[in-house]
Every structure is written in C-alpha cells, then in structure tokens.
Amino acid sequence: MSHGRISRFGNQKVPAYAGWTTDQKWWPAGQIVGMASLAGRSRRNIMGTSFIMLGIESSCDETAAAVVRADGTVLANEVASQMEIHARHGGVVPEIAARAHLDSIDRVIVAALDAAGLDLDGIDGVAATGGPGLIGGVVVGTVAAKAIASARQLPYFAVNHLEGHALSPRLTDKVDFPYLLLLVSGGHTQLLAVHGPGAYERYGTTMDDAAGEAFDKSAKIMGLGYPGGPAIEQLAITGDAKAISLPRPLKGAPHCHFSFSGLKTALATRHAACVADDSQASVESQDLANLAASLQRAIADCLADRTKRAMERFAEAHGPSTLVIAGGVAANRAIFETLSTVAQGAGFAISVPPAWLCTDNAAMIAWAALERRDQPDSLDFAPRPRWPLDPQAAPPPGRGVRS
Ligand code: KG4
Ligand code: ZN
C-alpha cells in the first residue's frame, strides 16, 4: 500500500534519562533523582499496557488534566472551562486565558490524580500540549509538565494539540491506520490522511475562518453569545433550514480546501434584513431560528462536499477506510448525520469520538503521547504557537492561510 508523501513532525531527540534507553524499553525505579519517593514503585514496561500517562491541555480556553493507561482506560479526565470568563467578551481573550490557566493548572492536575486514586509516584510519563495554540496557555501547561518530569525523572512528551484530536478515535474506537480525518474545531478545519503517530498527509485546510469560527462569529452577530456552535444547534431545532438562502463556498471545487468567511458575511446581511423586516431592534424568534437552521445546513453541506472530494482522493490511494470526525464541531448532530450519509455513499465507515473527547480535553493529549511512548521529547522543547501536522502540505489558493 502506498502512503504517498508522509510528513513527520516532532522533536525526536530522545533525552538521556538515567538508566533508560529506547532499546531497554523499561522505566527504572529507585535508581535516579527522587529515589525515596519512587521506592516501592513497580517497574512498568514502557511499551506495556499498564504504563500510565498524565496529560495536560492548556492551548485555548480549557485547563485540563487526565490520567490514561496504555490499555485505553481513562482513569481521570478533569476539565476546568474558562467559558464563562470569555463569554463576557464574546470570544477568547488570550491574555485572560493565560492567567486563568496559571490560576487553575495545579488544582486541575491534583484533581485528576485524586480522581485516578494516584499520586505522582503512580505516573510513568507526563505529556502536555506543546502547540499549536495561544502561546501563553501552552507555556503554562508545558512548564507544569516539564517541572513534574524533571522533579520525578519521568519521560516528557510535547504533544501537538491537533494530533491529540487526530488520534482520539483510537482511544475509544480502536480505528486502524490509515484513516481519513475531518478535524473541525474553533481554530482548525482540515482534512488529513492519518497514517500513524506523526505521519499525516494534509489534503485540505481552510483559506480563512474555521467551521467552529463560522458558528461562533455568526452566533455573535445573532446575539447568541459564546460558544456559538451549541447555541446555534439548539436554536436550529425549531428553524426551517430552507427559509434563508446562504451560499455554499467552494462547493464542487477540485481541491479539498474550505472557506467559511463568506458564509458569515452572508449571514450578517440576512440577519440585518430580518432586523429591518421585523422593524424592531431585535429579530423575531422564528427568524432567528430559521437563520440558525439555514446556517447549520450551509456549514454541513460545505463540510460534506469537501469531505466527499477528500474521500475520493483517499480511496484512490488506499481504498475506502474510515472517516473520523474530531474537534468541537463534531458534537453537532446535523453535521454528523450529513457526513454519515456521505461516508456511506463512498463506502467509508464513520467514527466520531464521544462528545467529551471531541471538545478540548487532556485525555486525548495523554493518549497521543501513549501512542509513541518509546519516543519521549527533550526538556529543551520550545512551545510552538504554530505547528502544522503536515509541514510540507501545499498551501491552499488564496491568502490568510492557516496551518
Ligand atoms: O475542539 P474545540 O473544543 O476547541 C478548539 O480547539 O477550537 O472546538 C470548539 C469549537 C467552537 O467553535 C464551538 O462553537 C464548536 O467547537 N462547537 C460546536 C458544537 N459544540 C462545540 N459547533 C457546532 N455544534 C456544536 N454542537
Ligand atoms: Zn481543539
């Protein structure tokens, strides 16, 4: 089977931890710094299924910590959301987010260890999101993980947040490589062929806004608050998706890229028209529901059209496989149903991680590290605000390209 061009990312330099080498595949106890506290701890085979990883996530507006065993058991999954703080501002404010991460990080890690019934002696490795994301938050999580790893002489893993989402279905569904991933979150909309940990082939990305951003910005225009996705999904239930005509940007394009900013602008125009028609300051509730339903339909159609194109490309190279949808927008029922139909038509199975694993969490970060636990990173790792999964991918046509 040809994998075509596969990009590898990550800091593959293996640190020289006392008594441990990649050949040994054993994590030593009792012969290194922190010996007293490690005394009595059993040796765990680094490639064994009893290996336990502490994961930390802090790249956006959730401070999260999780404890995951290599056999896929999630022993703890704690998330401290900053949503209420940012809702006041209608979106995530990076500086406020960084301070909130700093305030919560210790408490969240302790809560996760408590929930798992463990202390740091029971942890075999520490992973934290190393990027991409809001750099202040990424630094907070990275410093916390490095401090624990250094004090306890544990292997440290700098995890790409996007890889956390990309590998998350393997934590619950054991999906086999290679599979096609539609990653739809607040900051990213990408189609990727996933060949293995660190091995991605990007088929498409957004030329402007992400799908989640289209939900969030439209919700703001409609006065629905932040985050917009869940609010629009709820409102759409009573709306008519055919009531308001909205464009389907890039529908039928030969490539696999996305564009959503025009949709948001069209929504703003239609919303303004409703305000004028209703001749009052706010839009009547049925108009608002129709706007929500029409927007959700348009986003689902765009995602379906681009994903269909990507499935054709993937099937040409590898045959039909599984379509995985991950990221916060994957929690949307209408989008899932639309994509299920498209996947079925193309002979693909479909897999969506459970909602708690779709939105940002630390279990996916711990799991991504567990998938390559014989390759820890150096404590010299520098947090990365940008960190594409496939650095060699050709940029989409147009400006304002996201990685
Ligand atoms: O993956 P995620 O939790 O954080 C990022 O890494 O961005 O995704 C958050 C995004 C937000 O834009 C939010 O509006 C969207 O996911 N979202 C939804 C739904 N739940 C969350 N969008 C549509 N429908 C939903 N039910
Ligand atoms: Zn995310």
Short mmCIF file of C-alpha atoms and ligand atoms in Angstrom, two decimals:
data_model
loop_
_atom_site.label_atom_id
_atom_site.label_comp_id
_atom_site.label_asym_id
_atom_site.label_seq_id
_atom_site.Cartn_x
_atom_site.Cartn_y
_atom_site.Cartn_z
CA MET A 1 0.00 0.00 0.00
CA SER A 2 1.39 3.39 -0.98
CA HIS A 3 1.22 6.10 1.65
CA GLY A 4 2.34 8.77 -0.77
CA ARG A 5 4.17 11.65 0.88
CA ILE A 6 4.01 11.43 4.62
CA SER A 7 5.31 14.18 6.86
CA ARG A 8 6.74 13.57 10.26
CA PHE A 9 6.83 16.22 12.91
CA GLY A 10 8.06 16.47 16.43
CA ASN A 11 11.19 16.62 18.40
CA GLN A 12 12.53 13.13 18.04
CA LYS A 13 15.61 13.70 20.17
CA VAL A 14 15.39 11.20 23.00
CA PRO A 15 16.59 12.59 26.32
CA ALA A 16 19.16 10.71 28.30
CA TYR A 17 17.11 9.74 31.34
CA ALA A 18 19.12 7.90 33.93
CA GLY A 19 19.05 4.19 33.41
CA TRP A 20 16.70 4.26 30.46
CA THR A 21 17.32 3.86 26.79
CA THR A 22 14.97 3.28 23.88
CA ASP A 23 16.49 -0.19 23.50
CA GLN A 24 15.79 -1.09 27.07
CA LYS A 25 12.09 -0.15 26.88
CA TRP A 26 12.00 -0.28 30.66
CA TRP A 27 11.38 2.53 33.05
CA PRO A 28 13.66 2.16 36.07
CA ALA A 29 12.54 2.77 39.61
CA GLY A 30 14.69 3.60 42.58
CA GLN A 31 17.99 4.43 40.88
CA ILE A 32 17.51 8.08 39.97
CA VAL A 33 16.69 11.50 41.41
CA GLY A 34 13.68 11.30 43.69
CA MET A 35 14.63 7.79 44.69
CA ALA A 36 12.97 7.92 48.07
CA SER A 37 9.57 8.81 46.67
CA LEU A 38 9.89 6.26 43.91
CA ALA A 39 10.84 3.45 46.26
CA GLY A 40 8.29 0.67 46.15
CA ARG A 41 7.02 1.71 42.76
CA SER A 42 6.81 -1.16 40.39
CA ARG A 43 8.78 -1.13 37.16
CA ARG A 44 6.48 -0.68 34.23
CA ASN A 45 7.44 -1.70 30.76
CA ILE A 46 7.31 1.46 28.68
CA MET A 47 5.59 -0.45 25.88
CA GLY A 48 3.40 -2.41 28.28
CA THR A 49 -0.33 -1.76 28.62
CA SER A 50 -0.06 -0.84 32.31
CA PHE A 51 2.03 2.28 31.55
CA ILE A 52 0.24 5.36 32.96
CA MET A 53 0.44 8.83 31.37
CA LEU A 54 -0.50 12.16 32.93
CA GLY A 55 -1.79 14.50 30.20
CA ILE A 56 -2.13 18.30 30.35
CA GLU A 57 -4.03 20.56 27.92
CA SER A 58 -3.98 24.37 28.05
CA SER A 59 -3.83 25.62 24.46
CA CYS A 60 -7.13 27.52 24.33
CA ASP A 61 -9.84 28.12 26.93
CA GLU A 62 -9.83 24.85 28.86
CA THR A 63 -7.33 23.90 31.54
CA ALA A 64 -7.41 20.13 31.58
CA ALA A 65 -5.55 17.19 33.10
CA ALA A 66 -6.15 13.48 32.59
CA VAL A 67 -4.67 10.19 33.63
CA VAL A 68 -4.77 7.48 30.96
CA ARG A 69 -3.44 3.93 30.99
CA ALA A 70 -1.87 2.49 27.84
CA ASP A 71 -4.64 -0.12 27.55
CA GLY A 72 -7.02 2.80 26.80
CA THR A 73 -8.53 3.14 30.28
CA VAL A 74 -9.20 6.77 31.17
CA LEU A 75 -8.56 6.83 34.93
CA ALA A 76 -9.36 10.55 35.24
CA ASN A 77 -10.35 13.39 32.94
CA GLU A 78 -10.67 16.82 34.56
CA VAL A 79 -11.57 19.97 32.61
CA ALA A 80 -11.74 23.49 34.07
CA SER A 81 -13.53 25.59 31.47
CA GLN A 82 -12.93 29.33 31.14
CA MET A 83 -16.04 29.69 29.01
CA GLU A 84 -17.85 31.94 31.49
CA ILE A 85 -14.92 34.34 31.71
CA HIS A 86 -14.60 34.64 27.93
CA ALA A 87 -18.36 34.73 27.27
CA ARG A 88 -18.36 38.26 28.74
CA HIS A 89 -16.04 39.33 25.92
CA GLY A 90 -17.76 37.37 23.14
CA GLY A 91 -14.66 35.23 22.47
CA VAL A 92 -11.38 34.02 23.93
CA VAL A 93 -9.07 36.80 25.16
CA PRO A 94 -5.52 35.32 25.05
CA GLU A 95 -4.06 37.25 27.99
CA ILE A 96 -7.03 36.47 30.23
CA ALA A 97 -6.83 32.81 29.14
CA ALA A 98 -3.13 32.56 30.06
CA ARG A 99 -3.75 33.98 33.54
CA ALA A 100 -6.71 31.67 34.08
CA HIS A 101 -4.58 28.65 33.08
CA LEU A 102 -1.95 29.71 35.60
CA ASP A 103 -4.61 30.02 38.32
CA SER A 104 -6.09 26.56 37.63
CA ILE A 105 -3.29 24.31 36.47
CA ASP A 106 -2.08 22.97 39.84
CA ARG A 107 -5.61 22.40 41.11
CA VAL A 108 -6.66 20.58 37.93
CA ILE A 109 -3.61 18.28 37.98
CA VAL A 110 -4.20 17.43 41.64
CA ALA A 111 -7.89 16.81 40.91
CA ALA A 112 -7.01 14.42 38.10
CA LEU A 113 -4.53 12.49 40.25
CA ASP A 114 -7.11 12.33 43.08
CA ALA A 115 -9.82 11.10 40.73
CA ALA A 116 -7.44 8.40 39.46
CA GLY A 117 -6.60 7.42 43.04
CA LEU A 118 -2.91 8.04 42.37
CA ASP A 119 -0.14 10.39 43.36
CA LEU A 120 2.86 11.28 41.21
CA ASP A 121 4.52 8.01 42.23
CA GLY A 122 1.91 6.20 40.19
CA ILE A 123 2.64 8.12 36.99
CA ASP A 124 5.07 6.78 34.38
CA GLY A 125 5.15 9.71 31.92
CA VAL A 126 3.98 13.32 31.55
CA ALA A 127 2.56 14.84 28.37
CA ALA A 128 1.43 18.40 27.67
CA THR A 129 0.16 20.22 24.62
CA GLY A 130 3.24 21.89 23.11
CA GLY A 131 1.26 23.77 20.44
CA PRO A 132 -0.36 24.96 18.28
CA GLY A 133 -2.49 27.38 20.27
CA LEU A 134 -2.47 30.53 22.36
CA ILE A 135 1.14 30.69 23.40
CA GLY A 136 0.56 31.95 26.97
CA GLY A 137 -1.57 28.92 27.78
CA VAL A 138 0.74 26.48 26.01
CA VAL A 139 3.67 27.80 28.07
CA VAL A 140 1.75 27.28 31.33
CA GLY A 141 0.99 23.61 30.54
CA THR A 142 4.45 22.92 29.16
CA VAL A 143 6.21 24.37 32.19
CA ALA A 144 3.99 22.35 34.55
CA ALA A 145 4.70 19.11 32.67
CA LYS A 146 8.44 19.75 32.45
CA ALA A 147 8.59 20.56 36.18
CA ILE A 148 6.92 17.26 37.08
CA ALA A 149 9.01 15.30 34.59
CA SER A 150 12.22 16.90 35.80
CA ALA A 151 11.48 16.53 39.53
CA ARG A 152 10.34 12.92 39.13
CA GLN A 153 12.71 11.96 36.33
CA LEU A 154 9.82 10.90 34.15
CA PRO A 155 9.76 10.89 30.35
CA TYR A 156 8.23 14.09 28.96
CA PHE A 157 6.14 14.34 25.80
CA ALA A 158 5.36 17.57 23.89
CA VAL A 159 2.12 16.76 22.08
CA ASN A 160 0.73 18.53 19.03
CA HIS A 161 -2.83 19.53 20.00
CA LEU A 162 -4.09 18.64 16.53
CA GLU A 163 -2.54 15.20 16.86
CA GLY A 164 -4.45 14.83 20.13
CA HIS A 165 -7.69 15.33 18.19
CA ALA A 166 -6.43 13.23 15.27
CA LEU A 167 -5.65 10.12 17.33
CA SER A 168 -8.55 10.46 19.80
CA PRO A 169 -10.83 7.96 17.97
CA ARG A 170 -8.24 5.25 18.62
CA LEU A 171 -8.72 5.73 22.36
CA THR A 172 -12.39 4.73 22.20
CA ASP A 173 -12.91 3.00 18.85
CA LYS A 174 -9.53 1.41 18.06
CA VAL A 175 -9.76 2.68 14.46
CA ASP A 176 -7.00 1.21 12.28
CA PHE A 177 -4.50 3.28 10.25
CA PRO A 178 -4.76 4.72 7.66
CA TYR A 179 -7.99 6.71 8.03
CA LEU A 180 -9.37 9.98 6.76
CA LEU A 181 -9.78 12.68 9.38
CA LEU A 182 -12.06 15.70 9.23
CA LEU A 183 -10.81 17.93 12.04
CA VAL A 184 -13.38 20.61 12.78
CA SER A 185 -12.76 22.87 15.75
CA GLY A 186 -12.83 26.54 16.69
CA GLY A 187 -9.40 27.17 15.23
CA HIS A 188 -9.00 24.49 12.54
CA THR A 189 -10.84 22.87 9.68
CA GLN A 190 -8.65 20.28 7.98
CA LEU A 191 -8.89 17.05 6.04
CA LEU A 192 -5.96 14.72 6.68
CA ALA A 193 -4.94 11.19 5.82
CA VAL A 194 -3.73 9.74 9.12
CA HIS A 195 -1.08 7.05 8.56
CA GLY A 196 0.20 6.77 12.12
CA PRO A 197 1.50 8.87 15.02
CA GLY A 198 3.49 11.72 13.49
CA ALA A 199 2.56 10.69 9.94
CA TYR A 200 -0.01 12.93 8.30
CA GLU A 201 -0.88 13.99 4.79
CA ARG A 202 -2.97 17.14 4.67
CA TYR A 203 -5.50 17.15 1.84
CA GLY A 204 -7.20 20.41 2.69
CA THR A 205 -7.44 23.27 5.15
CA THR A 206 -9.41 26.46 5.49
CA MET A 207 -8.48 29.50 3.45
CA ASP A 208 -9.97 31.82 6.07
CA ASP A 209 -12.26 31.03 9.03
CA ALA A 210 -12.59 27.61 10.65
CA ALA A 211 -16.02 25.93 10.76
CA GLY A 212 -16.27 26.50 14.52
CA GLU A 213 -15.32 30.12 13.97
CA ALA A 214 -18.17 30.44 11.46
CA PHE A 215 -20.57 29.18 14.15
CA ASP A 216 -19.04 31.44 16.81
CA LYS A 217 -18.92 34.62 14.70
CA SER A 218 -22.43 34.08 13.33
CA ALA A 219 -23.75 33.47 16.85
CA LYS A 220 -22.17 36.74 17.92
CA ILE A 221 -23.91 38.56 15.06
CA MET A 222 -27.18 36.94 16.14
CA GLY A 223 -26.62 37.91 19.78
CA LEU A 224 -26.40 34.29 20.96
CA GLY A 225 -23.19 34.51 22.99
CA TYR A 226 -20.11 32.30 23.09
CA PRO A 227 -19.52 29.50 22.16
CA GLY A 228 -21.80 29.74 19.18
CA GLY A 229 -21.96 26.13 17.96
CA PRO A 230 -24.10 24.63 20.73
CA ALA A 231 -26.36 27.74 20.81
CA ILE A 232 -26.98 27.59 17.05
CA GLU A 233 -27.59 23.84 17.12
CA GLN A 234 -30.19 24.29 19.87
CA LEU A 235 -31.95 27.16 18.09
CA ALA A 236 -31.90 25.33 14.74
CA ILE A 237 -34.21 22.63 16.11
CA THR A 238 -37.24 24.92 15.69
CA GLY A 239 -35.97 26.60 12.50
CA ASP A 240 -36.53 25.95 8.78
CA ALA A 241 -33.19 25.24 7.09
CA LYS A 242 -34.64 26.25 3.69
CA ALA A 243 -36.05 29.57 4.85
CA ILE A 244 -32.96 31.67 4.26
CA SER A 245 -30.70 31.23 1.27
CA LEU A 246 -26.99 31.17 2.09
CA PRO A 247 -24.01 30.38 -0.19
CA ARG A 248 -22.01 27.12 -0.25
CA PRO A 249 -18.42 28.43 -0.69
CA LEU A 250 -16.10 26.23 -2.82
CA LYS A 251 -18.80 23.64 -3.50
CA GLY A 252 -17.59 21.40 -6.34
CA ALA A 253 -14.01 22.74 -6.28
CA PRO A 254 -11.46 20.15 -7.46
CA HIS A 255 -9.26 20.55 -4.33
CA CYS A 256 -10.17 19.75 -0.72
CA HIS A 257 -9.90 23.21 0.87
CA PHE A 258 -12.58 25.15 2.77
CA SER A 259 -13.74 28.73 3.05
CA PHE A 260 -16.26 29.98 5.60
CA SER A 261 -15.80 33.73 5.92
CA GLY A 262 -18.21 34.50 3.05
CA LEU A 263 -20.88 32.45 4.79
CA LYS A 264 -20.56 34.53 7.94
CA THR A 265 -20.79 37.75 5.88
CA ALA A 266 -23.90 36.46 4.07
CA LEU A 267 -25.43 35.54 7.43
CA ALA A 268 -24.75 39.09 8.67
CA THR A 269 -26.54 40.52 5.62
CA ARG A 270 -29.56 38.23 6.06
CA HIS A 271 -29.67 38.99 9.76
CA ALA A 272 -29.67 42.73 9.05
CA ALA A 273 -32.50 42.19 6.55
CA CYS A 274 -34.52 40.35 9.21
CA VAL A 275 -33.94 43.20 11.66
CA ALA A 276 -35.23 45.67 9.04
CA ASP A 277 -38.24 43.45 8.17
CA ASP A 278 -39.17 42.95 11.77
CA SER A 279 -38.83 46.74 12.18
CA GLN A 280 -37.52 46.41 15.71
CA ALA A 281 -34.16 46.30 17.48
CA SER A 282 -34.06 42.52 17.71
CA VAL A 283 -35.05 39.78 15.28
CA GLU A 284 -38.25 37.78 15.89
CA SER A 285 -37.55 34.40 17.39
CA GLN A 286 -38.77 32.39 14.38
CA ASP A 287 -36.50 34.39 12.05
CA LEU A 288 -33.60 33.76 14.39
CA ALA A 289 -34.34 30.02 14.43
CA ASN A 290 -34.54 30.00 10.62
CA LEU A 291 -31.19 31.80 10.40
CA ALA A 292 -29.64 29.25 12.77
CA ALA A 293 -31.06 26.27 10.86
CA SER A 294 -30.04 27.71 7.48
CA LEU A 295 -26.50 28.43 8.68
CA GLN A 296 -26.10 24.98 10.19
CA ARG A 297 -27.35 23.43 6.92
CA ALA A 298 -24.92 25.50 4.85
CA ILE A 299 -21.93 24.58 7.05
CA ALA A 300 -22.93 20.89 6.98
CA ASP A 301 -23.27 20.99 3.16
CA CYS A 302 -19.84 22.61 2.73
CA LEU A 303 -18.19 20.09 5.05
CA ALA A 304 -19.93 17.23 3.24
CA ASP A 305 -18.93 18.43 -0.23
CA ARG A 306 -15.25 18.93 0.65
CA THR A 307 -15.12 15.65 2.60
CA LYS A 308 -16.64 13.80 -0.34
CA ARG A 309 -13.84 15.10 -2.53
CA ALA A 310 -11.26 14.02 0.07
CA MET A 311 -12.79 10.53 0.31
CA GLU A 312 -12.40 10.14 -3.45
CA ARG A 313 -8.73 11.13 -3.19
CA PHE A 314 -8.13 8.88 -0.19
CA ALA A 315 -9.88 5.90 -1.81
CA GLU A 316 -7.81 6.31 -4.99
CA ALA A 317 -4.62 5.84 -2.95
CA HIS A 318 -5.71 3.46 -0.19
CA GLY A 319 -9.22 2.21 -0.91
CA PRO A 320 -12.22 3.08 1.30
CA SER A 321 -11.49 3.21 5.02
CA THR A 322 -12.95 5.07 8.00
CA LEU A 323 -13.95 8.73 8.08
CA VAL A 324 -13.20 10.12 11.52
CA ILE A 325 -14.71 13.44 12.59
CA ALA A 326 -12.98 15.11 15.52
CA GLY A 327 -12.90 18.55 17.18
CA GLY A 328 -15.65 20.53 18.90
CA VAL A 329 -17.89 20.88 15.83
CA ALA A 330 -18.05 17.06 15.58
CA ALA A 331 -20.50 17.24 18.50
CA ASN A 332 -23.10 18.72 16.10
CA ARG A 333 -25.84 16.16 15.35
CA ALA A 334 -26.91 17.57 11.96
CA ILE A 335 -23.32 17.65 10.74
CA PHE A 336 -22.74 14.09 11.90
CA GLU A 337 -25.87 12.86 10.12
CA THR A 338 -24.97 14.64 6.87
CA LEU A 339 -21.44 13.26 6.91
CA SER A 340 -22.69 9.76 7.79
CA THR A 341 -24.78 9.75 4.62
CA VAL A 342 -21.86 10.96 2.51
CA ALA A 343 -19.47 8.42 4.06
CA GLN A 344 -21.91 5.59 3.49
CA GLY A 345 -22.25 6.60 -0.16
CA ALA A 346 -18.46 6.42 -0.56
CA GLY A 347 -18.17 3.06 1.21
CA PHE A 348 -16.45 4.54 4.27
CA ALA A 349 -17.22 3.64 7.88
CA ILE A 350 -17.67 6.64 10.17
CA SER A 351 -16.30 7.21 13.64
CA VAL A 352 -16.90 10.14 15.96
CA PRO A 353 -15.34 10.19 19.41
CA PRO A 354 -17.81 10.77 22.26
CA ALA A 355 -18.61 14.44 22.97
CA TRP A 356 -16.24 14.64 25.98
CA LEU A 357 -13.40 13.58 23.69
CA CYS A 358 -14.45 15.86 20.79
CA THR A 359 -14.09 19.13 22.68
CA ASP A 360 -10.71 20.06 24.15
CA ASN A 361 -9.55 17.67 26.85
CA ALA A 362 -6.33 16.21 28.24
CA ALA A 363 -7.21 12.52 27.75
CA MET A 364 -6.50 12.93 24.04
CA ILE A 365 -3.14 14.54 24.84
CA ALA A 366 -2.17 11.67 27.16
CA TRP A 367 -3.33 9.17 24.53
CA ALA A 368 -1.36 10.80 21.68
CA ALA A 369 1.76 10.52 23.86
CA LEU A 370 0.95 6.90 24.74
CA GLU A 371 0.80 6.07 21.04
CA ARG A 372 4.55 6.91 20.77
CA ARG A 373 5.65 6.42 24.35
CA ASP A 374 9.00 4.95 23.36
CA GLN A 375 9.91 8.35 21.87
CA PRO A 376 9.91 10.98 24.64
CA ASP A 377 10.87 14.57 23.90
CA SER A 378 13.68 16.68 25.22
CA LEU A 379 13.03 19.06 28.10
CA ASP A 380 14.51 21.68 25.74
CA PHE A 381 11.30 21.61 23.69
CA ALA A 382 10.11 25.17 22.97
CA PRO A 383 6.32 25.75 22.85
CA ARG A 384 5.04 26.38 19.33
CA PRO A 385 2.20 28.80 18.53
CA ARG A 386 2.04 27.20 15.07
CA TRP A 387 2.68 23.52 14.49
CA PRO A 388 1.20 22.03 11.32
CA LEU A 389 0.66 18.27 11.26
CA ASP A 390 1.93 18.17 7.70
CA PRO A 391 4.55 20.93 7.31
CA GLN A 392 5.12 20.07 3.65
CA ALA A 393 1.48 20.41 2.60
CA ALA A 394 0.87 22.75 -0.28
CA PRO A 395 -0.95 25.91 0.83
CA PRO A 396 -4.48 26.40 -0.46
CA PRO A 397 -5.12 29.03 -3.08
CA GLY A 398 -5.78 32.45 -1.58
CA ARG A 399 -4.48 34.45 1.34
CA GLY A 400 -4.78 34.23 5.10
CA VAL A 401 -3.78 30.58 5.16
CA ARG A 402 -3.94 28.72 8.45
CA SER A 403 -1.61 25.88 9.34
O1 KG4 B 1 -12.14 21.50 19.64
P1 KG4 B 1 -12.72 22.62 20.41
O2 KG4 B 1 -13.32 22.33 21.76
O3 KG4 B 1 -11.66 23.74 20.66
C1 KG4 B 1 -10.75 24.14 19.70
O4 KG4 B 1 -9.64 23.50 19.66
O5 KG4 B 1 -11.09 25.07 18.95
O6 KG4 B 1 -13.81 23.31 19.47
C2 KG4 B 1 -14.55 24.44 19.89
C3 KG4 B 1 -15.47 24.83 18.75
C4 KG4 B 1 -16.21 26.15 18.98
O7 KG4 B 1 -16.10 26.92 17.81
C5 KG4 B 1 -17.65 25.71 19.22
O8 KG4 B 1 -18.60 26.68 18.80
C6 KG4 B 1 -17.72 24.47 18.38
O9 KG4 B 1 -16.49 23.82 18.57
N1 KG4 B 1 -18.81 23.58 18.82
C7 KG4 B 1 -19.89 23.28 18.07
C8 KG4 B 1 -20.73 22.47 18.86
N2 KG4 B 1 -20.11 22.27 20.08
C9 KG4 B 1 -18.93 22.96 20.03
N3 KG4 B 1 -20.21 23.65 16.82
C10 KG4 B 1 -21.39 23.19 16.33
N4 KG4 B 1 -22.25 22.43 17.03
C11 KG4 B 1 -21.96 22.04 18.30
N5 KG4 B 1 -22.82 21.28 18.99
ZN ZN B 2 -9.05 21.52 19.99
#
